[in-house]
Amino acid sequence: MKVHVNGIDLAYSDEGHGDPIIFLHAFPLNRTMWEPQVAGLKDRYRVITMDLRGHGESDAPMWRYTLEQFAEDIKALLDHLGISKATFVGLSMGGYILFALYRKYPTFFHALVLADTRATADTPETKTARFSMAQVAYRRGASAIADLMLPKLFSPSGLENRKDLVARLRKMIIGNQISGIVGDLMAMEERPDSTPLLKKFNVPTLVLVGENDLASPPEEVKRMAEHIPHSQFRLIPQAGHVSNLEQPEVFNHALIQFLENLDRSVGDN
Ligand code: MLT
């Protein structure tokens, strides 16, 4: 499905019935990275996935991208769908966007799931690497970005042994336009440090990370969780950065347990 908001067409899927859960994908992927979660949850929840601007079937304008603008797109989609409160799940860049969304619209949040993401801003070295990656994208195209990103997205054994998944992610990456890839890099590069925000989260929060995540080191993700008042931390064994894809059963189990506890605490009130 598509909706026209903020001057662009945004693609999304809306499946199942029940309390809404919104999934935000990583860089430089698209909403299909959440297939195992949609399949595992749609019998009990309303599951919404979207292609962020610049990705998948959404428009990729050749213009400035910011995390706040991604947040505005989410708000516009939720307004369109008549949703005023939801549980949000963001993986990596999806998590960065949730920090921006929470800053602007905290009342939207029923609960929060941060997967394989970090609150800190880019270091000077990372900022330089973003610029270099943008140059690679302009000069050599999205398949060169796939070559650079795939080893960061998977655990070493996942990269070696999960050829099916690696091929799927390559397809997602090369399906993106250069304007979107470069737009993400600029948006991530200028994001602020969200560490001071963490203590302000006043909703139940689940923090997940793959034990072999090379992009968001588990120790850093655990420290982030310790700053969030009502948080639980779960390490996903034998998974890298895309922990939801490398270990979908374990990821879904942690997520469903968290969601069921939310349902129970609402029932207790
Ligand atoms: C992602 O998976 O979204 C990226 O690794 C985030 C980043 O590059 O900081």
XYZ file of N, CA and C and ligand atoms in Angstrom:
816
model
N 0.848 -1.192 0.000
C 0.000 0.000 0.000
C 0.882 1.241 0.000
N 0.301 2.333 -0.531
C 1.069 3.576 -0.525
C 0.208 4.712 -0.013
N 0.853 5.687 0.608
C 0.141 6.889 1.021
C 1.022 8.081 0.624
N 0.365 9.173 0.197
C 1.126 10.369 -0.177
C 1.172 11.301 1.028
N 2.363 11.463 1.603
C 2.523 12.355 2.766
C 3.804 13.160 2.608
N 3.806 14.349 3.157
C 5.013 15.190 3.165
C 5.660 15.281 1.780
N 4.832 15.304 0.733
C 5.329 15.496 -0.631
C 5.850 14.247 -1.325
N 5.765 13.095 -0.669
C 6.283 11.858 -1.296
C 5.292 10.699 -1.108
N 5.483 9.644 -1.918
C 4.731 8.399 -1.721
C 5.513 7.499 -0.765
N 4.845 7.063 0.289
C 5.463 6.133 1.243
C 4.788 4.783 1.102
N 5.594 3.714 1.033
C 5.032 2.357 0.927
C 5.005 1.723 2.321
N 3.943 1.003 2.593
C 3.843 0.337 3.900
C 2.979 -0.908 3.783
N 3.060 -1.768 4.804
C 2.176 -2.930 4.899
C 1.493 -2.871 6.248
N 0.259 -3.312 6.283
C -0.554 -3.221 7.504
C -1.292 -4.551 7.598
N -0.846 -5.416 8.522
C -1.418 -6.777 8.575
C -1.843 -7.131 9.996
N -2.860 -7.932 10.089
C -3.319 -8.422 11.388
C -4.196 -7.433 12.125
N -4.622 -7.856 13.317
C -5.519 -7.027 14.135
C -5.037 -7.062 15.565
N -5.335 -6.000 16.286
C -4.931 -5.943 17.698
C -4.148 -4.680 17.955
N -3.400 -4.671 19.065
C -2.606 -3.472 19.383
C -1.556 -3.266 18.287
N -1.381 -2.014 17.850
C -0.449 -1.783 16.737
C 1.026 -1.823 17.145
N 1.802 -2.446 16.274
C 3.265 -2.472 16.448
C 3.875 -1.970 15.145
N 4.720 -0.962 15.248
C 5.312 -0.351 14.054
C 6.790 -0.738 14.001
N 7.230 -1.277 12.877
C 8.619 -1.729 12.727
C 9.394 -0.789 11.797
N 10.555 -0.340 12.245
C 11.390 0.560 11.424
C 12.702 -0.130 11.069
N 12.995 -0.184 9.786
C 14.123 -0.980 9.316
C 15.473 -0.253 9.433
N 16.512 -1.013 9.131
C 17.895 -0.522 9.232
C 18.343 0.097 7.911
N 19.503 0.704 7.941
C 20.205 1.209 6.752
C 20.976 0.063 6.124
N 21.001 -0.077 4.847
C 20.211 0.522 3.783
C 19.240 -0.540 3.236
N 18.283 -0.930 4.084
C 17.417 -2.075 3.772
C 16.011 -1.585 3.440
N 15.014 -2.407 3.688
C 13.630 -1.983 3.467
C 12.709 -2.794 4.378
N 11.396 -2.584 4.243
C 10.476 -3.166 5.226
C 10.423 -4.690 5.183
N 10.890 -5.285 4.080
C 10.818 -6.760 4.017
C 11.820 -7.425 4.970
N 12.729 -6.631 5.556
C 13.633 -7.250 6.545
C 12.850 -7.752 7.768
N 11.596 -7.313 7.913
C 10.794 -7.714 9.074
C 9.870 -8.892 8.788
N 10.077 -9.582 7.657
C 9.156 -10.688 7.304
C 8.967 -11.717 8.434
N 10.066 -12.182 9.078
C 9.839 -13.198 10.134
C 9.040 -12.643 11.310
N 9.151 -11.351 11.578
C 8.402 -10.760 12.697
C 6.930 -10.570 12.296
N 6.689 -10.180 11.052
C 5.300 -10.049 10.590
C 4.622 -11.411 10.697
N 5.323 -12.438 10.187
C 4.738 -13.793 10.209
C 4.479 -14.250 11.642
N 5.380 -13.918 12.562
C 5.270 -14.408 13.944
C 4.274 -13.637 14.800
N 3.901 -12.442 14.376
C 3.081 -11.586 15.253
C 1.688 -11.257 14.729
N 1.495 -11.408 13.421
C 0.263 -10.854 12.840
C -1.015 -11.566 13.282
N -0.876 -12.771 13.850
C -2.083 -13.435 14.357
C -2.612 -12.770 15.615
N -1.729 -11.992 16.295
C -2.152 -11.431 17.582
C -2.123 -9.911 17.633
N -1.400 -9.315 16.675
C -1.214 -7.859 16.721
C -1.445 -7.254 15.332
N -1.660 -5.941 15.312
C -1.677 -5.225 14.038
C -0.230 -4.821 13.750
N 0.346 -5.383 12.705
C 1.775 -5.218 12.440
C 1.965 -4.304 11.224
N 2.645 -3.193 11.456
C 2.843 -2.227 10.370
C 4.334 -2.095 10.085
N 4.684 -2.305 8.824
C 6.064 -2.078 8.407
C 6.028 -1.022 7.309
N 7.070 -0.228 7.233
C 7.083 0.816 6.194
C 8.465 0.899 5.564
N 8.478 1.278 4.293
C 9.746 1.624 3.660
C 9.982 3.087 3.969
N 11.014 3.372 4.749
C 11.335 4.769 5.043
C 11.628 5.496 3.730
N 11.442 6.808 3.719
C 11.751 7.535 2.476
C 13.175 7.176 2.032
N 13.357 7.044 0.733
C 14.685 6.685 0.231
C 14.909 5.189 0.107
N 13.911 4.367 0.490
C 14.105 2.910 0.517
C 12.964 2.179 -0.176
N 13.311 0.982 -0.676
C 12.297 0.063 -1.188
C 11.357 0.725 -2.176
N 10.059 0.591 -1.899
C 9.045 1.103 -2.828
C 8.624 2.541 -2.512
N 9.224 3.144 -1.504
C 8.909 4.556 -1.217
C 9.724 5.461 -2.132
N 9.259 6.697 -2.279
C 10.031 7.659 -3.074
C 11.370 7.962 -2.404
N 12.341 8.280 -3.241
C 13.681 8.619 -2.740
C 14.068 9.989 -3.305
N 13.469 11.057 -2.760
C 13.754 12.368 -3.342
C 15.241 12.709 -3.261
N 15.707 13.443 -4.267
C 17.110 13.880 -4.266
C 17.149 15.209 -3.518
N 17.159 15.105 -2.191
C 17.019 16.298 -1.348
C 17.584 15.971 0.006
N 17.502 16.913 0.952
C 18.071 16.702 2.277
C 17.258 15.658 3.066
N 17.954 14.761 3.781
C 17.279 13.791 4.656
C 17.714 14.082 6.098
N 16.759 14.025 7.015
C 17.117 14.145 8.440
C 16.308 13.108 9.223
N 16.795 12.801 10.418
C 16.059 11.828 11.233
C 14.710 12.402 11.658
N 14.662 13.732 11.849
C 13.392 14.379 12.235
C 12.366 14.225 11.114
N 12.863 14.307 9.876
C 11.953 14.176 8.735
C 11.414 12.735 8.638
N 12.279 11.749 8.912
C 11.779 10.364 8.970
C 10.685 10.280 10.041
N 10.933 10.949 11.184
C 9.947 10.923 12.281
C 8.633 11.555 11.817
N 8.727 12.645 11.050
C 7.501 13.296 10.548
C 6.753 12.368 9.580
N 7.499 11.608 8.792
C 6.848 10.651 7.874
C 6.079 9.592 8.663
N 6.684 9.135 9.769
C 6.011 8.112 10.589
C 4.744 8.705 11.190
N 4.863 9.926 11.705
C 3.680 10.570 12.296
C 2.568 10.687 11.240
N 2.957 11.098 10.024
C 1.954 11.276 8.970
C 1.296 9.933 8.631
N 2.095 8.870 8.585
C 1.521 7.547 8.294
C 0.559 7.129 9.410
N 0.975 7.348 10.655
C 0.106 6.948 11.772
C -1.176 7.768 11.783
N -1.077 9.054 11.470
C -2.287 9.888 11.383
C -3.215 9.307 10.311
N -2.622 8.956 9.175
C -3.399 8.379 8.073
C -4.103 7.085 8.511
N -3.407 6.291 9.337
C -3.963 4.997 9.752
C -4.854 5.120 10.990
N -4.954 6.333 11.524
C -5.800 6.546 12.710
C -5.204 5.944 13.978
N -3.878 5.896 14.057
C -3.212 5.316 15.239
C -2.623 6.453 16.077
N -2.968 6.500 17.358
C -2.433 7.576 18.197
C -1.468 7.048 19.251
N -1.376 5.721 19.393
C -0.435 5.119 20.338
C -0.040 3.742 19.823
N 1.251 3.417 19.946
C 1.702 2.128 19.403
C 2.962 1.685 20.125
N 3.305 0.425 19.910
C 4.628 -0.067 20.294
C 5.522 0.082 19.067
N 6.716 0.609 19.264
C 7.633 0.835 18.138
C 8.846 -0.061 18.288
N 9.243 -0.656 17.173
C 10.442 -1.495 17.139
C 11.377 -0.909 16.079
N 12.582 -0.566 16.472
C 13.533 -0.016 15.492
C 14.851 -0.735 15.582
N 15.391 -1.132 14.436
C 16.694 -1.796 14.431
C 17.717 -0.852 13.819
N 18.765 -0.608 14.562
C 19.892 0.233 14.135
C 19.437 1.625 13.703
N 19.469 1.971 12.408
C 18.997 3.306 12.017
C 17.536 3.488 12.424
N 16.771 2.394 12.407
C 15.379 2.457 12.875
C 15.316 2.951 14.324
N 16.299 2.543 15.123
C 16.386 3.006 16.516
C 16.739 4.488 16.578
N 17.695 4.913 15.735
C 18.062 6.346 15.732
C 16.803 7.189 15.449
N 15.975 6.665 14.537
C 14.761 7.417 14.161
C 13.776 7.433 15.330
N 13.745 6.347 16.093
C 12.838 6.332 17.252
C 13.257 7.364 18.296
N 14.560 7.609 18.430
C 14.984 8.674 19.356
C 14.420 10.020 18.882
N 14.497 10.253 17.575
C 13.966 11.522 17.025
C 12.451 11.593 17.207
N 11.787 10.450 16.998
C 10.323 10.431 17.139
C 9.930 10.672 18.600
N 10.667 10.071 19.515
C 10.329 10.225 20.939
C 10.538 11.670 21.390
N 11.605 12.289 20.863
C 11.854 13.698 21.209
C 10.661 14.564 20.834
N 10.076 14.275 19.660
C 8.992 15.120 19.154
C 7.621 14.691 19.650
N 7.385 13.386 19.695
C 6.020 12.897 19.951
C 6.011 11.776 20.994
N 6.415 12.082 22.229
C 6.502 10.998 23.227
C 5.155 10.326 23.513
N 4.059 11.051 23.301
C 2.764 10.461 23.663
C 2.323 9.360 22.684
N 3.022 9.247 21.559
C 2.718 8.164 20.621
C 3.111 6.786 21.173
N 3.997 6.781 22.169
C 4.648 5.525 22.559
C 3.893 4.785 23.655
N 3.514 3.567 23.337
C 2.983 2.658 24.355
C 4.155 1.871 24.959
N 5.052 1.441 24.090
C 6.253 0.718 24.514
C 7.293 0.835 23.397
N 8.515 0.442 23.735
C 9.625 0.684 22.816
C 10.540 -0.539 22.764
N 10.952 -0.904 21.553
C 11.929 -1.989 21.404
C 13.082 -1.457 20.562
N 14.262 -1.454 21.163
C 15.456 -0.956 20.465
C 16.345 -2.160 20.189
N 16.588 -2.431 18.914
C 17.391 -3.604 18.558
C 18.661 -3.151 17.847
N 19.793 -3.667 18.305
C 21.067 -3.472 17.607
C 21.268 -2.001 17.228
N 21.071 -1.142 18.221
C 21.203 0.285 17.937
C 21.991 0.945 19.054
N 22.328 2.188 18.867
C 23.127 2.902 19.868
C 22.606 4.322 20.029
N 22.837 4.880 21.223
C 22.339 6.241 21.502
C 23.384 7.302 21.183
N 24.640 6.889 21.122
C 25.705 7.878 20.937
C 25.705 8.442 19.509
N 26.291 9.635 19.369
C 26.423 10.248 18.037
C 27.619 9.622 17.312
N 27.764 9.944 16.052
C 28.942 9.469 15.295
C 30.229 10.096 15.847
N 31.277 9.315 15.867
C 32.605 9.854 16.197
C 33.128 10.582 14.949
N 34.177 11.399 15.094
C 34.749 12.049 13.898
C 35.148 11.019 12.827
N 35.655 9.861 13.270
C 36.075 8.830 12.298
C 34.856 8.280 11.549
N 33.774 8.071 12.287
C 32.570 7.538 11.626
C 32.015 8.555 10.642
N 32.069 9.830 11.024
C 31.564 10.872 10.110
C 32.359 10.841 8.800
N 33.677 10.692 8.930
C 34.516 10.631 7.725
C 34.153 9.396 6.895
N 33.901 8.285 7.598
C 33.544 7.040 6.886
C 32.201 7.196 6.166
N 31.267 7.959 6.757
C 29.969 8.186 6.082
C 30.207 8.908 4.750
N 31.072 9.937 4.803
C 31.350 10.703 3.592
C 31.981 9.789 2.528
N 32.928 8.957 2.962
C 33.582 8.046 1.998
C 32.561 7.086 1.411
N 31.637 6.609 2.251
C 30.643 5.665 1.734
C 29.732 6.357 0.718
N 29.417 7.621 0.974
C 28.580 8.362 0.013
C 29.321 8.484 -1.330
N 30.630 8.698 -1.276
C 31.414 8.793 -2.511
C 31.379 7.463 -3.271
N 31.469 6.365 -2.520
C 31.392 5.033 -3.147
C 30.029 4.871 -3.820
N 28.975 5.311 -3.121
C 27.626 5.172 -3.685
C 27.508 5.955 -4.989
N 27.987 7.193 -5.006
C 27.889 8.012 -6.216
C 28.693 7.401 -7.364
N 29.918 6.940 -7.022
C 30.831 6.498 -8.088
C 30.525 5.095 -8.585
N 30.175 4.183 -7.623
C 30.144 2.756 -8.005
C 28.795 2.109 -7.815
N 27.843 2.871 -7.251
C 26.472 2.358 -7.189
C 26.165 1.514 -5.958
N 24.893 1.085 -5.901
C 24.392 0.414 -4.703
C 25.039 -0.953 -4.485
N 25.500 -1.612 -5.561
C 26.061 -2.946 -5.314
C 27.413 -2.826 -4.603
N 28.114 -1.712 -4.803
C 29.353 -1.498 -4.035
C 29.019 -1.229 -2.569
N 27.867 -0.613 -2.317
C 27.434 -0.397 -0.927
C 27.096 -1.749 -0.283
N 26.477 -2.621 -1.078
C 26.187 -3.965 -0.549
C 27.490 -4.672 -0.170
N 28.512 -4.560 -1.009
C 29.796 -5.209 -0.694
C 30.360 -4.692 0.630
N 30.189 -3.387 0.865
C 30.725 -2.807 2.106
C 29.869 -3.170 3.318
N 28.553 -3.185 3.123
C 27.651 -3.324 4.277
C 27.429 -4.762 4.733
N 27.385 -5.718 3.786
C 26.993 -7.080 4.186
C 27.894 -7.657 5.292
N 29.223 -7.455 5.215
C 30.043 -7.985 6.317
C 29.764 -7.301 7.656
N 29.160 -6.099 7.634
C 28.839 -5.432 8.905
C 27.473 -5.861 9.435
N 26.622 -6.316 8.523
C 25.249 -6.642 8.930
C 25.148 -8.031 9.556
N 26.035 -8.931 9.139
C 25.950 -10.320 9.611
C 27.046 -10.638 10.618
N 26.804 -11.678 11.402
C 27.895 -12.250 12.197
C 28.831 -12.936 11.197
N 30.097 -13.138 11.567
C 31.003 -13.809 10.622
C 30.457 -15.150 10.154
N 29.842 -15.929 11.064
C 29.353 -17.246 10.612
C 28.087 -17.087 9.765
N 27.271 -16.094 10.059
C 26.079 -15.840 9.231
C 26.476 -15.485 7.811
N 27.509 -14.659 7.699
C 27.973 -14.233 6.368
C 28.463 -15.432 5.560
N 29.103 -16.346 6.271
C 29.686 -17.520 5.630
C 28.610 -18.569 5.279
N 27.682 -18.766 6.213
C 26.785 -19.931 6.088
C 25.367 -19.620 5.642
N 24.923 -18.371 5.743
C 23.530 -18.059 5.405
C 23.463 -17.365 4.046
N 23.859 -18.102 3.012
C 23.937 -17.503 1.671
C 22.581 -16.978 1.209
N 21.509 -17.696 1.611
C 20.156 -17.275 1.235
C 19.845 -15.888 1.786
N 20.148 -15.708 3.087
C 19.858 -14.421 3.733
C 20.745 -13.311 3.181
N 22.013 -13.659 2.953
C 22.954 -12.662 2.427
C 22.456 -12.186 1.056
N 21.986 -13.135 0.243
C 21.478 -12.767 -1.090
C 20.228 -11.893 -0.971
N 19.383 -12.192 0.014
C 18.165 -11.378 0.207
C 18.507 -9.949 0.586
N 19.488 -9.818 1.488
C 19.856 -8.463 1.918
C 20.553 -7.695 0.789
N 21.345 -8.427 -0.002
C 21.986 -7.755 -1.155
C 20.905 -7.194 -2.079
N 19.858 -7.996 -2.298
C 18.778 -7.558 -3.177
C 18.093 -6.303 -2.598
N 17.895 -6.307 -1.289
C 17.268 -5.115 -0.666
C 18.152 -3.890 -0.869
N 19.458 -4.079 -0.680
C 20.366 -2.922 -0.758
C 20.409 -2.389 -2.186
N 20.536 -3.290 -3.167
C 20.666 -2.780 -4.538
C 19.333 -2.285 -5.089
N 18.247 -2.586 -4.383
C 16.940 -2.046 -4.775
C 16.751 -0.589 -4.355
N 17.676 -0.053 -3.575
C 17.550 1.341 -3.127
C 18.217 2.294 -4.110
N 17.662 3.508 -4.172
C 18.275 4.514 -5.041
C 19.426 5.211 -4.312
N 20.355 5.730 -5.101
C 21.535 6.382 -4.512
C 21.114 7.589 -3.668
N 20.083 8.294 -4.117
C 19.627 9.470 -3.352
C 19.229 9.057 -1.930
N 18.615 7.888 -1.806
C 18.192 7.418 -0.487
C 19.386 6.989 0.356
N 20.316 6.278 -0.261
C 21.492 5.792 0.488
C 22.299 6.984 1.013
N 22.530 7.940 0.131
C 23.329 9.109 0.538
C 22.538 9.953 1.545
N 21.227 10.044 1.328
C 20.383 10.788 2.271
C 20.482 10.208 3.677
N 20.418 8.885 3.784
C 20.557 8.228 5.106
C 21.892 8.573 5.740
N 22.950 8.490 4.919
C 24.296 8.708 5.473
C 24.401 10.114 6.060
N 23.837 11.089 5.352
C 23.881 12.462 5.858
C 23.040 12.612 7.117
N 21.870 11.974 7.106
C 20.977 12.084 8.277
C 21.634 11.447 9.508
N 22.258 10.282 9.311
C 22.880 9.603 10.468
C 24.092 10.383 10.956
N 24.830 10.955 10.003
C 26.060 11.667 10.353
C 25.779 12.857 11.245
N 24.630 13.497 11.041
C 24.387 14.715 11.837
C 23.477 14.458 13.048
N 23.236 13.183 13.375
C 22.340 12.960 14.512
C 23.034 13.339 15.822
N 22.236 13.824 16.787
C 22.836 14.213 18.064
C 23.078 12.997 18.957
N 23.785 13.219 20.049
C 23.933 12.184 21.069
C 22.589 12.071 21.806
N 22.001 10.875 21.779
C 20.693 10.695 22.442
C 20.843 10.156 23.860
N 22.074 10.033 24.361
C 22.245 9.490 25.717
C 21.428 10.271 26.755
N 21.429 11.630 26.697
C 20.640 12.362 27.709
C 19.139 12.073 27.636
N 18.684 11.608 26.474
C 17.244 11.316 26.313
C 16.841 10.035 27.047
N 17.810 9.099 27.184
C 17.464 7.746 27.639
C 16.743 7.748 28.983
N 17.204 8.605 29.902
C 16.584 8.583 31.241
C 15.161 9.149 31.212
N 14.801 9.791 30.095
C 13.450 10.355 29.989
C 12.424 9.364 29.443
N 12.896 8.220 28.936
C 11.928 7.242 28.422
C 11.065 6.750 29.571
N 9.771 6.976 29.474
C 8.918 6.530 30.591
C 7.932 5.458 30.143
N 8.357 4.647 29.157
C 7.528 3.521 28.719
C 8.360 2.243 28.843
N 7.704 1.084 28.994
C 8.457 -0.161 29.038
C 9.323 -0.293 27.779
N 10.556 -0.709 27.988
C 11.506 -0.759 26.865
C 12.262 -2.082 26.877
N 12.334 -2.683 25.710
C 13.135 -3.891 25.534
C 14.323 -3.538 24.646
N 15.517 -3.926 25.094
C 16.716 -3.668 24.301
C 17.310 -5.023 23.914
N 17.514 -5.210 22.615
C 18.024 -6.485 22.102
C 19.303 -6.237 21.312
N 20.203 -7.200 21.354
C 21.385 -7.088 20.481
C 21.945 -8.479 20.203
N 22.408 -8.667 18.976
C 23.074 -9.920 18.604
C 24.443 -9.983 19.282
N 24.793 -11.169 19.801
C 26.061 -11.237 20.557
C 27.279 -10.985 19.669
N 27.114 -11.162 18.351
C 28.238 -10.909 17.433
C 27.983 -9.676 16.575
N 27.239 -8.721 17.118
C 26.953 -7.501 16.356
C 28.232 -6.662 16.260
N 28.707 -6.484 15.029
C 29.945 -5.724 14.833
C 29.656 -4.226 14.732
N 28.435 -3.877 14.313
C 28.102 -2.463 14.112
C 27.649 -1.778 15.402
N 26.943 -2.519 16.254
C 26.527 -1.966 17.557
C 27.034 -2.929 18.622
N 28.240 -2.706 19.136
C 28.832 -3.689 20.056
C 27.938 -3.927 21.278
N 27.716 -5.217 21.635
C 26.809 -5.553 22.729
C 27.095 -4.810 24.037
N 28.386 -4.569 24.369
C 28.687 -3.877 25.632
C 28.099 -2.470 25.602
N 28.202 -1.814 24.443
C 27.671 -0.453 24.342
C 26.141 -0.463 24.415
N 25.545 -1.462 23.774
C 24.077 -1.544 23.770
C 23.577 -1.826 25.193
N 24.324 -2.660 25.915
C 23.941 -2.966 27.306
C 24.031 -1.699 28.161
N 25.093 -0.931 27.971
C 25.229 0.337 28.727
C 24.049 1.259 28.429
N 23.656 1.286 27.139
C 22.512 2.121 26.761
C 21.271 1.670 27.551
N 21.051 0.361 27.597
C 19.869 -0.166 28.306
C 19.902 0.243 29.775
N 21.105 0.284 30.349
C 21.206 0.619 31.779
C 20.779 2.053 32.066
N 20.810 2.901 31.046
C 20.386 4.298 31.233
C 18.868 4.472 31.096
N 18.179 3.443 30.619
C 16.736 3.568 30.368
C 15.983 3.009 31.581
N 15.147 3.837 32.235
C 14.545 3.436 33.513
C 13.794 2.096 33.485
N 12.871 1.897 32.563
C 12.051 0.671 32.627
C 12.474 -0.291 31.527
N 13.757 -0.650 31.534
C 14.222 -1.444 30.388
C 14.618 -2.864 30.778
N 14.518 -3.733 29.805
C 15.050 -5.100 29.930
C 16.061 -5.269 28.804
N 17.101 -6.016 29.075
C 18.145 -6.234 28.064
C 18.206 -7.716 27.717
N 18.275 -8.031 26.422
C 18.400 -9.436 25.993
C 19.491 -9.554 24.931
N 20.414 -10.466 25.185
C 21.453 -10.762 24.207
C 20.946 -11.901 23.320
N 21.072 -11.745 22.001
C 20.618 -12.813 21.097
C 21.855 -13.620 20.679
N 21.950 -14.879 21.126
C 23.142 -15.676 20.797
C 23.232 -15.966 19.299
N 24.458 -16.132 18.850
C 24.741 -16.515 17.454
C 24.028 -15.629 16.444
N 24.108 -14.333 16.669
C 23.516 -13.383 15.724
C 24.421 -12.160 15.622
N 24.394 -11.551 14.445
C 25.119 -10.302 14.246
C 24.150 -9.128 14.328
N 24.387 -8.121 13.465
C 23.616 -6.873 13.526
C 22.146 -7.088 13.164
N 21.884 -7.912 12.153
C 20.477 -8.171 11.804
C 19.992 -9.379 12.623
N 19.948 -9.175 13.924
C 19.637 -10.285 14.839
C 18.236 -10.833 14.580
N 17.326 -9.993 14.100
C 15.951 -10.446 13.823
C 15.900 -11.438 12.674
N 16.904 -11.393 11.785
C 16.933 -12.291 10.625
C 17.824 -13.501 10.874
N 18.921 -13.286 11.603
C 19.818 -14.417 11.843
C 19.226 -15.388 12.872
N 18.481 -14.848 13.848
C 17.855 -15.709 14.880
C 16.399 -15.297 15.063
N 15.567 -15.488 14.026
C 14.195 -14.978 14.117
C 13.379 -15.577 15.255
N 13.607 -16.883 15.550
C 12.783 -17.496 16.614
C 13.115 -16.873 17.972
N 14.422 -16.723 18.235
C 14.827 -16.177 19.544
C 14.381 -14.716 19.652
N 14.548 -13.978 18.557
C 14.148 -12.570 18.531
C 12.637 -12.466 18.776
N 11.865 -13.279 18.051
C 10.403 -13.215 18.188
C 9.960 -13.643 19.582
N 10.644 -14.636 20.119
C 10.278 -15.110 21.457
C 10.460 -13.974 22.471
N 11.597 -13.293 22.400
C 11.860 -12.176 23.337
C 10.815 -11.078 23.156
N 10.493 -10.808 21.906
C 9.534 -9.744 21.602
C 8.137 -10.113 22.113
N 7.734 -11.358 21.861
C 6.379 -11.771 22.260
C 6.255 -11.808 23.787
N 7.315 -12.273 24.437
C 7.302 -12.284 25.911
C 7.123 -10.868 26.453
N 7.867 -9.945 25.866
C 7.784 -8.536 26.282
C 6.368 -7.999 26.047
N 5.809 -8.291 24.877
C 4.479 -7.778 24.533
C 3.408 -8.399 25.430
N 3.580 -9.687 25.737
C 2.576 -10.344 26.597
C 2.605 -9.763 28.008
N 3.814 -9.432 28.485
C 3.906 -8.803 29.809
C 3.234 -7.445 29.815
N 3.350 -6.727 28.696
C 2.674 -5.416 28.586
C 1.172 -5.635 28.682
N 0.678 -6.643 27.921
C -0.761 -6.925 27.924
C -1.215 -7.219 29.346
N -0.372 -8.021 30.063
C -0.747 -8.404 31.438
C -0.779 -7.198 32.348
N 0.260 -6.306 32.214
C 0.279 -5.178 33.147
C -0.866 -4.220 32.867
N -1.298 -4.138 31.583
C -2.474 -3.307 31.271
C -3.693 -3.951 31.925
N -3.784 -5.308 31.801
C -4.907 -6.034 32.388
C -4.962 -5.875 33.912
N -3.787 -5.768 34.567
C -3.730 -5.659 36.029
C -4.208 -4.302 36.531
N -4.144 -3.280 35.639
C -4.455 -1.917 36.097
C -5.950 -1.710 36.341
C 22.153 0.288 10.250
O 22.147 -0.936 10.269
O 21.093 0.936 10.224
C 23.494 0.982 10.219
O 24.502 0.081 10.530
C 23.518 2.146 11.161
C 24.801 2.924 11.089
O 25.499 2.870 10.062
O 25.099 3.647 12.049
